[in-house]
Structures are given as C-alpha cells and as structure tokens.
Amino acid sequence: MEDYEGLLYFDRCTFNSFVDLANTNFHSKIRFRQCIFHGEVYFNNTTFHDLADFWRCKFEKRTSFFKTDFLATTVFSGSIFKENALFTYSQIEKLLILRRTTFIQGLDLSLANINGDLKLFDIQLDDFKSVDNMPETIEYEEGLEEKGEIYTANKRETFRLIKHIFQSNNDSVTSQKFSLLESITHRKEIWFRLNHDFRSKDLWDYILLTLNRFSNNHKTSYIRGFAFTIFLGLFTFIFVAWSSKTYEPATNFDQFDFGLAVSHFVQFLTPTHKFDYIDENPSGQFYLLDFLGRIIIAYGIYQTIQAFRKFR
C-alpha cells in the first residue's frame, strides 16, 4: 500500500495507456479536470481520504472502482463513461455526486456500501446490455472483478436504487423512468430463472409483468392502456357476440347491422352492463365469455387510469 500526502491536480491531461492507481492512499485532495483516459483505470483497493474531483472527464474504457473507499466528497460532474462503470464493494462514506454524468453503456451501484449520501442530478443512463448469470457461480465473481461485467440482477438493483433516490427527492418524473427500467430488467431476470430453475411463482410474476408491459408499459403509457382495452375488448366481444342468438358467423355481410354491433360493443365496454344487452335469454356460454370480457375491460380501464396518474 502506497501513501500520498500531497495535493494532486491534473488539468486537460490525456492518458493514452492504462492508469494504475490501485492500492494507494490519497490523504489530500485529488482533482482531474477535463482529462481523457483512453485506457483502463485501476482503482482497486484505493482510498480517497479527502476530496476526489473528476470534473468533465472522459473514460474511454470500462472503469471499475473495486473495493475503493471514498471517505470524503467525490464528484463526477459532467463526466462521460463510454463503457461500464462499476462501484463493486466501494465504500461511500460521505457524499458521491453524479451531476450531468453520462453512462453510455452501463452503471453498477448494486454492490456499493453507501453509508453517506448519493446525489444524482440529471444523469444520463438508459437500458443497457447485461449478462445473465446465477450469483452463486464462480464466474459471477470473476466477471465482476476481472471483466467488469454487469449482471442482470445487479442492473435491476441499480435501477431500483436510483429510482428510490429520485422518489426521496419527490422527483416523480425521473423516478418513473427508472421504475420502468427496473420492471423491464426484472422481467428479463425472471425469464432467465425460468429457463434454468422453473418455479410456478416466477411464471406468474413473469405473466403479470408481461401484462403490465403490454397494457400500459408499466404505468407510463395511457395510449397503450387505451389501445389494449379497445383491441383486446373487441377480440373478446367477437366471441361473446357469436355465442348469442343475435349474431351468427356468416359470409353475407350485406345483412350485417354494423350500427347495432357498435352499440352492443359500446355497452360491452362498460363493465357494469346488464347480461341481456344482446339477448333476452343468454346461453351459459354467453355468460362465461361475457364475464371474462368484463374482467379484461375492467383491467384495461384500471391500467389506463394508472398511466394517467403517473405524474401524481
């Protein structure tokens, strides 16, 4: 372990090869201002006792803060990470600020030990490619430490953590985005588990998440909720109508009363409609299909309302 006591300041520097800062104790402030790192940067087992400021820096390769201790304020304001940035087993003791930080590929905060505060302001992070793997395997630890891979479970936990931070700040707009990303990732995570260790609970969770995806895109799209209600309602209504005495499958469309069908469909879209809105004496099959249609319509309406309330 090496100790460095003096103040370090790098301004507009370009590092063309890898930078090895592993196993180093920085006791004073260290600043990197508008620096470019073309190679990998190693912060393994590094300790920053004072301010660590990476202002508008660009990291071209994957950057891993493996077992890095940030004991004071750490700032990545305006920095760009072109490949994965991982805070694996990092210690954030006081404050980590990510302001206008751009993660072009991925970010992993899932295994960071955050005793202090994590401040996020206008960060750029979207869905990204992750690796499916079981956390019990040896390859999991090797991928984290040696390859800088981000696993699907870690990605989902990172989105959950970021969502919680924005919710705590009453930023419903941004938290909604990361809630969506969390749900999408969770569905992929369950699908992977189903293909390796089938469990009925995972199956039902996957079905539920899929329905939420198609019905209102996890509370973010009222248009999708409306379309889901109309199209799935129309599909169900066709079978309901065919099970009645009023409508029978026919090839002669000249005799088909479209106005009457539209009237019946509009009534069908009301979950509290009467059973005799088509026939006075409905069949048992009609009752069953109509009841199924009520459930679908009620679910679609509920999902549409949920999406309308996303900025509550």
mmCIF file of N, CA and C in Angstrom, residues 148-247:
data_model
loop_
_atom_site.group_PDB
_atom_site.id
_atom_site.type_symbol
_atom_site.label_atom_id
_atom_site.label_comp_id
_atom_site.label_asym_id
_atom_site.label_seq_id
_atom_site.Cartn_x
_atom_site.Cartn_y
_atom_site.Cartn_z
ATOM 1 N N GLY A 148 -15.287 -6.757 -15.499
ATOM 2 C CA GLY A 148 -16.118 -5.564 -15.403
ATOM 3 C C GLY A 148 -17.502 -5.764 -15.986
ATOM 4 N N GLU A 149 -18.046 -6.971 -15.850
ATOM 5 C CA GLU A 149 -19.370 -7.260 -16.388
ATOM 6 C C GLU A 149 -20.450 -6.825 -15.400
ATOM 7 N N ILE A 150 -21.580 -6.422 -15.941
ATOM 8 C CA ILE A 150 -22.729 -6.061 -15.123
ATOM 9 C C ILE A 150 -23.811 -7.116 -15.350
ATOM 10 N N TYR A 151 -24.202 -7.777 -14.282
ATOM 11 C CA TYR A 151 -25.193 -8.841 -14.387
ATOM 12 C C TYR A 151 -26.604 -8.263 -14.288
ATOM 13 N N THR A 152 -27.549 -9.002 -14.835
ATOM 14 C CA THR A 152 -28.926 -8.520 -14.908
ATOM 15 C C THR A 152 -29.491 -8.209 -13.529
ATOM 16 N N ALA A 153 -29.206 -9.060 -12.549
ATOM 17 C CA ALA A 153 -29.688 -8.809 -11.184
ATOM 18 C C ALA A 153 -29.079 -7.523 -10.621
ATOM 19 N N ASN A 154 -27.809 -7.281 -10.908
ATOM 20 C CA ASN A 154 -27.151 -6.060 -10.438
ATOM 21 C C ASN A 154 -27.710 -4.826 -11.148
ATOM 22 N N LYS A 155 -28.014 -4.976 -12.430
ATOM 23 C CA LYS A 155 -28.593 -3.861 -13.174
ATOM 24 C C LYS A 155 -29.960 -3.491 -12.608
ATOM 25 N N ARG A 156 -30.772 -4.490 -12.321
ATOM 26 C CA ARG A 156 -32.096 -4.228 -11.756
ATOM 27 C C ARG A 156 -31.987 -3.530 -10.402
ATOM 28 N N GLU A 157 -31.045 -3.981 -9.562
ATOM 29 C CA GLU A 157 -30.859 -3.364 -8.259
ATOM 30 C C GLU A 157 -30.342 -1.927 -8.397
ATOM 31 N N THR A 158 -29.512 -1.668 -9.395
ATOM 32 C CA THR A 158 -29.027 -0.301 -9.639
ATOM 33 C C THR A 158 -30.179 0.621 -10.017
ATOM 34 N N PHE A 159 -31.047 0.167 -10.922
ATOM 35 C CA PHE A 159 -32.217 0.964 -11.290
ATOM 36 C C PHE A 159 -33.129 1.197 -10.081
ATOM 37 N N ARG A 160 -33.286 0.176 -9.233
ATOM 38 C CA ARG A 160 -34.133 0.322 -8.041
ATOM 39 C C ARG A 160 -33.559 1.374 -7.093
ATOM 40 N N LEU A 161 -32.242 1.334 -6.903
ATOM 41 C CA LEU A 161 -31.578 2.289 -6.023
ATOM 42 C C LEU A 161 -31.739 3.714 -6.542
ATOM 43 N N ILE A 162 -31.517 3.904 -7.842
ATOM 44 C CA ILE A 162 -31.647 5.242 -8.431
ATOM 45 C C ILE A 162 -33.100 5.716 -8.350
ATOM 46 N N LYS A 163 -34.035 4.816 -8.615
ATOM 47 C CA LYS A 163 -35.464 5.162 -8.506
ATOM 48 C C LYS A 163 -35.798 5.653 -7.099
ATOM 49 N N HIS A 164 -35.296 4.940 -6.101
ATOM 50 C CA HIS A 164 -35.571 5.307 -4.705
ATOM 51 C C HIS A 164 -34.998 6.686 -4.367
ATOM 52 N N ILE A 165 -33.823 7.005 -4.888
ATOM 53 C CA ILE A 165 -33.206 8.307 -4.618
ATOM 54 C C ILE A 165 -34.060 9.433 -5.189
ATOM 55 N N PHE A 166 -34.538 9.272 -6.419
ATOM 56 C CA PHE A 166 -35.367 10.322 -7.020
ATOM 57 C C PHE A 166 -36.740 10.404 -6.336
ATOM 58 N N GLN A 167 -37.262 9.256 -5.889
ATOM 59 C CA GLN A 167 -38.523 9.286 -5.142
ATOM 60 C C GLN A 167 -38.355 10.038 -3.831
ATOM 61 N N SER A 168 -37.218 9.841 -3.172
ATOM 62 C CA SER A 168 -36.946 10.540 -1.911
ATOM 63 C C SER A 168 -36.853 12.049 -2.111
ATOM 64 N N ASN A 169 -36.463 12.452 -3.334
ATOM 65 C CA ASN A 169 -36.363 13.879 -3.658
ATOM 66 C C ASN A 169 -37.648 14.414 -4.283
ATOM 67 N N ASN A 170 -38.716 13.596 -4.256
ATOM 68 C CA ASN A 170 -40.016 13.977 -4.829
ATOM 69 C C ASN A 170 -39.920 14.296 -6.317
ATOM 70 N N ASP A 171 -38.984 13.667 -6.999
ATOM 71 C CA ASP A 171 -38.843 13.830 -8.449
ATOM 72 C C ASP A 171 -39.564 12.663 -9.123
ATOM 73 N N SER A 172 -40.884 12.792 -9.262
ATOM 74 C CA SER A 172 -41.695 11.690 -9.794
ATOM 75 C C SER A 172 -41.428 11.447 -11.271
ATOM 76 N N VAL A 173 -41.043 12.488 -12.001
ATOM 77 C CA VAL A 173 -40.805 12.342 -13.441
ATOM 78 C C VAL A 173 -39.625 11.409 -13.694
ATOM 79 N N THR A 174 -38.485 11.696 -13.065
ATOM 80 C CA THR A 174 -37.295 10.883 -13.286
ATOM 81 C C THR A 174 -37.419 9.513 -12.631
ATOM 82 N N SER A 175 -38.036 9.453 -11.460
ATOM 83 C CA SER A 175 -38.192 8.159 -10.786
ATOM 84 C C SER A 175 -39.050 7.212 -11.613
ATOM 85 N N GLN A 176 -40.029 7.772 -12.371
ATOM 86 C CA GLN A 176 -40.872 6.945 -13.218
ATOM 87 C C GLN A 176 -40.053 6.253 -14.302
ATOM 88 N N LYS A 177 -39.063 6.970 -14.839
ATOM 89 C CA LYS A 177 -38.207 6.390 -15.871
ATOM 90 C C LYS A 177 -37.451 5.183 -15.332
ATOM 91 N N PHE A 178 -36.862 5.325 -14.146
ATOM 92 C CA PHE A 178 -36.061 4.231 -13.604
ATOM 93 C C PHE A 178 -36.923 3.120 -13.021
ATOM 94 N N SER A 179 -38.144 3.448 -12.652
ATOM 95 C CA SER A 179 -39.087 2.399 -12.268
ATOM 96 C C SER A 179 -39.428 1.520 -13.469
ATOM 97 N N LEU A 180 -39.589 2.160 -14.637
ATOM 98 C CA LEU A 180 -39.833 1.417 -15.870
ATOM 99 C C LEU A 180 -38.653 0.515 -16.212
ATOM 100 N N LEU A 181 -37.451 1.059 -16.138
ATOM 101 C CA LEU A 181 -36.251 0.272 -16.437
ATOM 102 C C LEU A 181 -36.085 -0.880 -15.445
ATOM 103 N N GLU A 182 -36.438 -0.647 -14.199
ATOM 104 C CA GLU A 182 -36.363 -1.708 -13.191
ATOM 105 C C GLU A 182 -37.321 -2.845 -13.533
ATOM 106 N N SER A 183 -38.543 -2.509 -13.927
ATOM 107 C CA SER A 183 -39.543 -3.530 -14.256
ATOM 108 C C SER A 183 -39.151 -4.325 -15.491
ATOM 109 N N ILE A 184 -38.643 -3.635 -16.507
ATOM 110 C CA ILE A 184 -38.215 -4.325 -17.732
ATOM 111 C C ILE A 184 -37.081 -5.292 -17.418
ATOM 112 N N THR A 185 -36.130 -4.854 -16.609
ATOM 113 C CA THR A 185 -34.994 -5.701 -16.247
ATOM 114 C C THR A 185 -35.435 -6.870 -15.378
ATOM 115 N N HIS A 186 -36.385 -6.627 -14.485
ATOM 116 C CA HIS A 186 -36.885 -7.698 -13.614
ATOM 117 C C HIS A 186 -37.551 -8.792 -14.426
ATOM 118 N N ARG A 187 -38.275 -8.403 -15.469
ATOM 119 C CA ARG A 187 -38.925 -9.398 -16.332
ATOM 120 C C ARG A 187 -37.887 -10.261 -17.047
ATOM 121 N N LYS A 188 -36.798 -9.636 -17.526
ATOM 122 C CA LYS A 188 -35.724 -10.399 -18.167
ATOM 123 C C LYS A 188 -35.035 -11.327 -17.168
ATOM 124 N N GLU A 189 -34.891 -10.841 -15.939
ATOM 125 C CA GLU A 189 -34.258 -11.641 -14.889
ATOM 126 C C GLU A 189 -35.096 -12.886 -14.576
ATOM 127 N N ILE A 190 -36.414 -12.706 -14.496
ATOM 128 C CA ILE A 190 -37.303 -13.845 -14.217
ATOM 129 C C ILE A 190 -37.285 -14.837 -15.371
ATOM 130 N N TRP A 191 -37.261 -14.324 -16.595
ATOM 131 C CA TRP A 191 -37.227 -15.208 -17.763
ATOM 132 C C TRP A 191 -35.977 -16.082 -17.742
ATOM 133 N N PHE A 192 -34.852 -15.511 -17.332
ATOM 134 C CA PHE A 192 -33.619 -16.288 -17.235
ATOM 135 C C PHE A 192 -33.759 -17.376 -16.178
ATOM 136 N N ARG A 193 -34.355 -17.041 -15.033
ATOM 137 C CA ARG A 193 -34.534 -18.043 -13.978
ATOM 138 C C ARG A 193 -35.476 -19.153 -14.408
ATOM 139 N N LEU A 194 -36.505 -18.792 -15.156
ATOM 140 C CA LEU A 194 -37.461 -19.804 -15.621
ATOM 141 C C LEU A 194 -36.803 -20.833 -16.527
ATOM 142 N N ASN A 195 -35.811 -20.406 -17.276
ATOM 143 C CA ASN A 195 -35.129 -21.312 -18.194
ATOM 144 C C ASN A 195 -34.063 -22.160 -17.505
ATOM 145 N N HIS A 196 -33.764 -21.855 -16.234
ATOM 146 C CA HIS A 196 -32.730 -22.609 -15.532
ATOM 147 C C HIS A 196 -33.252 -23.302 -14.275
ATOM 148 N N ASP A 197 -34.261 -22.730 -13.658
ATOM 149 C CA ASP A 197 -34.817 -23.334 -12.442
ATOM 150 C C ASP A 197 -36.289 -22.963 -12.363
ATOM 151 N N PHE A 198 -37.139 -23.741 -13.049
ATOM 152 C CA PHE A 198 -38.554 -23.390 -13.200
ATOM 153 C C PHE A 198 -39.276 -23.426 -11.864
ATOM 154 N N ARG A 199 -39.971 -22.324 -11.573
ATOM 155 C CA ARG A 199 -40.813 -22.238 -10.394
ATOM 156 C C ARG A 199 -42.112 -21.561 -10.788
ATOM 157 N N SER A 200 -43.226 -22.083 -10.252
ATOM 158 C CA SER A 200 -44.541 -21.556 -10.629
ATOM 159 C C SER A 200 -44.688 -20.086 -10.227
ATOM 160 N N LYS A 201 -44.076 -19.695 -9.097
ATOM 161 C CA LYS A 201 -44.169 -18.295 -8.667
ATOM 162 C C LYS A 201 -43.511 -17.371 -9.687
ATOM 163 N N ASP A 202 -42.359 -17.779 -10.210
ATOM 164 C CA ASP A 202 -41.692 -16.973 -11.226
ATOM 165 C C ASP A 202 -42.537 -16.873 -12.489
ATOM 166 N N LEU A 203 -43.211 -17.960 -12.820
ATOM 167 C CA LEU A 203 -44.058 -17.959 -14.016
ATOM 168 C C LEU A 203 -45.167 -16.931 -13.882
ATOM 169 N N TRP A 204 -45.853 -16.909 -12.739
ATOM 170 C CA TRP A 204 -46.944 -15.946 -12.546
ATOM 171 C C TRP A 204 -46.414 -14.521 -12.487
ATOM 172 N N ASP A 205 -45.248 -14.329 -11.883
ATOM 173 C CA ASP A 205 -44.653 -12.988 -11.868
ATOM 174 C C ASP A 205 -44.317 -12.526 -13.281
ATOM 175 N N TYR A 206 -43.819 -13.449 -14.101
ATOM 176 C CA TYR A 206 -43.480 -13.104 -15.487
ATOM 177 C C TYR A 206 -44.738 -12.731 -16.274
ATOM 178 N N ILE A 207 -45.808 -13.492 -16.077
ATOM 179 C CA ILE A 207 -47.071 -13.192 -16.764
ATOM 180 C C ILE A 207 -47.596 -11.824 -16.341
ATOM 181 N N LEU A 208 -47.528 -11.544 -15.042
ATOM 182 C CA LEU A 208 -48.007 -10.262 -14.539
ATOM 183 C C LEU A 208 -47.196 -9.100 -15.096
ATOM 184 N N LEU A 209 -45.872 -9.239 -15.112
ATOM 185 C CA LEU A 209 -45.019 -8.180 -15.652
ATOM 186 C C LEU A 209 -45.240 -7.993 -17.150
ATOM 187 N N THR A 210 -45.478 -9.096 -17.864
ATOM 188 C CA THR A 210 -45.747 -9.012 -19.301
ATOM 189 C C THR A 210 -47.057 -8.284 -19.566
ATOM 190 N N LEU A 211 -48.084 -8.592 -18.777
ATOM 191 C CA LEU A 211 -49.360 -7.888 -18.916
ATOM 192 C C LEU A 211 -49.196 -6.393 -18.649
ATOM 193 N N ASN A 212 -48.417 -6.059 -17.636
ATOM 194 C CA ASN A 212 -48.170 -4.645 -17.348
ATOM 195 C C ASN A 212 -47.401 -3.971 -18.476
ATOM 196 N N ARG A 213 -46.501 -4.719 -19.090
ATOM 197 C CA ARG A 213 -45.717 -4.179 -20.205
ATOM 198 C C ARG A 213 -46.626 -3.842 -21.382
ATOM 199 N N PHE A 214 -47.553 -4.753 -21.711
ATOM 200 C CA PHE A 214 -48.406 -4.546 -22.879
ATOM 201 C C PHE A 214 -49.594 -3.626 -22.593
ATOM 202 N N SER A 215 -50.062 -3.597 -21.344
ATOM 203 C CA SER A 215 -51.290 -2.853 -21.056
ATOM 204 C C SER A 215 -51.048 -1.364 -20.816
ATOM 205 N N ASN A 216 -49.938 -0.985 -20.210
ATOM 206 C CA ASN A 216 -49.672 0.454 -20.041
ATOM 207 C C ASN A 216 -48.184 0.766 -19.912
ATOM 208 N N ASN A 217 -47.333 -0.188 -20.345
ATOM 209 C CA ASN A 217 -45.879 -0.026 -20.286
ATOM 210 C C ASN A 217 -45.432 0.380 -18.885
ATOM 211 N N HIS A 218 -45.919 -0.390 -17.910
ATOM 212 C CA HIS A 218 -45.574 -0.186 -16.510
ATOM 213 C C HIS A 218 -45.907 1.234 -16.036
ATOM 214 N N LYS A 219 -47.182 1.607 -16.262
ATOM 215 C CA LYS A 219 -47.754 2.868 -15.761
ATOM 216 C C LYS A 219 -47.228 4.113 -16.456
ATOM 217 N N THR A 220 -46.667 3.968 -17.657
ATOM 218 C CA THR A 220 -46.091 5.139 -18.330
ATOM 219 C C THR A 220 -46.828 5.538 -19.609
ATOM 220 N N SER A 221 -47.729 4.684 -20.129
ATOM 221 C CA SER A 221 -48.353 4.983 -21.414
ATOM 222 C C SER A 221 -49.871 4.770 -21.346
ATOM 223 N N TYR A 222 -50.633 5.869 -21.243
ATOM 224 C CA TYR A 222 -52.091 5.752 -21.247
ATOM 225 C C TYR A 222 -52.603 5.394 -22.643
ATOM 226 N N ILE A 223 -51.845 5.754 -23.696
ATOM 227 C CA ILE A 223 -52.250 5.399 -25.058
ATOM 228 C C ILE A 223 -52.229 3.884 -25.228
ATOM 229 N N ARG A 224 -51.175 3.251 -24.701
ATOM 230 C CA ARG A 224 -51.102 1.798 -24.769
ATOM 231 C C ARG A 224 -52.229 1.166 -23.949
ATOM 232 N N GLY A 225 -52.562 1.791 -22.808
ATOM 233 C CA GLY A 225 -53.665 1.280 -21.996
ATOM 234 C C GLY A 225 -54.986 1.356 -22.732
ATOM 235 N N PHE A 226 -55.217 2.478 -23.429
ATOM 236 C CA PHE A 226 -56.454 2.645 -24.197
ATOM 237 C C PHE A 226 -56.517 1.632 -25.342
ATOM 238 N N ALA A 227 -55.398 1.493 -26.070
ATOM 239 C CA ALA A 227 -55.362 0.552 -27.193
ATOM 240 C C ALA A 227 -55.543 -0.886 -26.705
ATOM 241 N N PHE A 228 -54.919 -1.221 -25.587
ATOM 242 C CA PHE A 228 -55.057 -2.564 -25.012
ATOM 243 C C PHE A 228 -56.521 -2.860 -24.700
ATOM 244 N N THR A 229 -57.214 -1.891 -24.111
ATOM 245 C CA THR A 229 -58.617 -2.076 -23.744
ATOM 246 C C THR A 229 -59.497 -2.251 -24.977
ATOM 247 N N ILE A 230 -59.297 -1.412 -25.991
ATOM 248 C CA ILE A 230 -60.144 -1.462 -27.179
ATOM 249 C C ILE A 230 -59.904 -2.739 -27.984
ATOM 250 N N PHE A 231 -58.655 -3.041 -28.295
ATOM 251 C CA PHE A 231 -58.371 -4.172 -29.178
ATOM 252 C C PHE A 231 -58.632 -5.511 -28.504
ATOM 253 N N LEU A 232 -58.224 -5.663 -27.253
ATOM 254 C CA LEU A 232 -58.495 -6.923 -26.567
ATOM 255 C C LEU A 232 -59.975 -7.042 -26.245
ATOM 256 N N GLY A 233 -60.625 -5.897 -25.982
ATOM 257 C CA GLY A 233 -62.071 -5.910 -25.770
ATOM 258 C C GLY A 233 -62.814 -6.307 -27.030
ATOM 259 N N LEU A 234 -62.372 -5.801 -28.187
ATOM 260 C CA LEU A 234 -63.007 -6.149 -29.456
ATOM 261 C C LEU A 234 -62.828 -7.636 -29.765
ATOM 262 N N PHE A 235 -61.618 -8.142 -29.495
ATOM 263 C CA PHE A 235 -61.351 -9.559 -29.724
ATOM 264 C C PHE A 235 -62.276 -10.440 -28.882
ATOM 265 N N THR A 236 -62.462 -10.057 -27.618
ATOM 266 C CA THR A 236 -63.345 -10.828 -26.735
ATOM 267 C C THR A 236 -64.796 -10.670 -27.130
ATOM 268 N N PHE A 237 -65.164 -9.464 -27.538
ATOM 269 C CA PHE A 237 -66.556 -9.194 -27.911
ATOM 270 C C PHE A 237 -66.993 -10.044 -29.105
ATOM 271 N N ILE A 238 -66.083 -10.297 -30.023
ATOM 272 C CA ILE A 238 -66.435 -11.129 -31.185
ATOM 273 C C ILE A 238 -66.910 -12.505 -30.739
ATOM 274 N N PHE A 239 -66.215 -13.117 -29.792
ATOM 275 C CA PHE A 239 -66.621 -14.437 -29.301
ATOM 276 C C PHE A 239 -67.905 -14.355 -28.476
ATOM 277 N N VAL A 240 -68.054 -13.249 -27.712
ATOM 278 C CA VAL A 240 -69.281 -13.059 -26.949
ATOM 279 C C VAL A 240 -70.479 -12.945 -27.898
ATOM 280 N N ALA A 241 -70.309 -12.165 -28.966
ATOM 281 C CA ALA A 241 -71.400 -11.967 -29.922
ATOM 282 C C ALA A 241 -71.767 -13.277 -30.632
ATOM 283 N N TRP A 242 -70.756 -14.045 -31.032
ATOM 284 C CA TRP A 242 -71.018 -15.306 -31.715
ATOM 285 C C TRP A 242 -71.722 -16.328 -30.815
ATOM 286 N N SER A 243 -71.552 -16.187 -29.507
ATOM 287 C CA SER A 243 -72.213 -17.118 -28.586
ATOM 288 C C SER A 243 -73.667 -16.733 -28.322
ATOM 289 N N SER A 244 -74.122 -15.618 -28.895
ATOM 290 C CA SER A 244 -75.504 -15.167 -28.721
ATOM 291 C C SER A 244 -76.347 -15.613 -29.905
ATOM 292 N N LYS A 245 -77.655 -15.410 -29.768
ATOM 293 C CA LYS A 245 -78.584 -15.775 -30.859
ATOM 294 C C LYS A 245 -78.682 -14.660 -31.892
ATOM 295 N N THR A 246 -78.282 -13.442 -31.500
ATOM 296 C CA THR A 246 -78.397 -12.292 -32.404
ATOM 297 C C THR A 246 -77.354 -12.337 -33.512
ATOM 298 N N TYR A 247 -76.134 -12.794 -33.155
ATOM 299 C CA TYR A 247 -75.044 -12.830 -34.122
ATOM 300 C C TYR A 247 -74.653 -14.286 -34.394
#
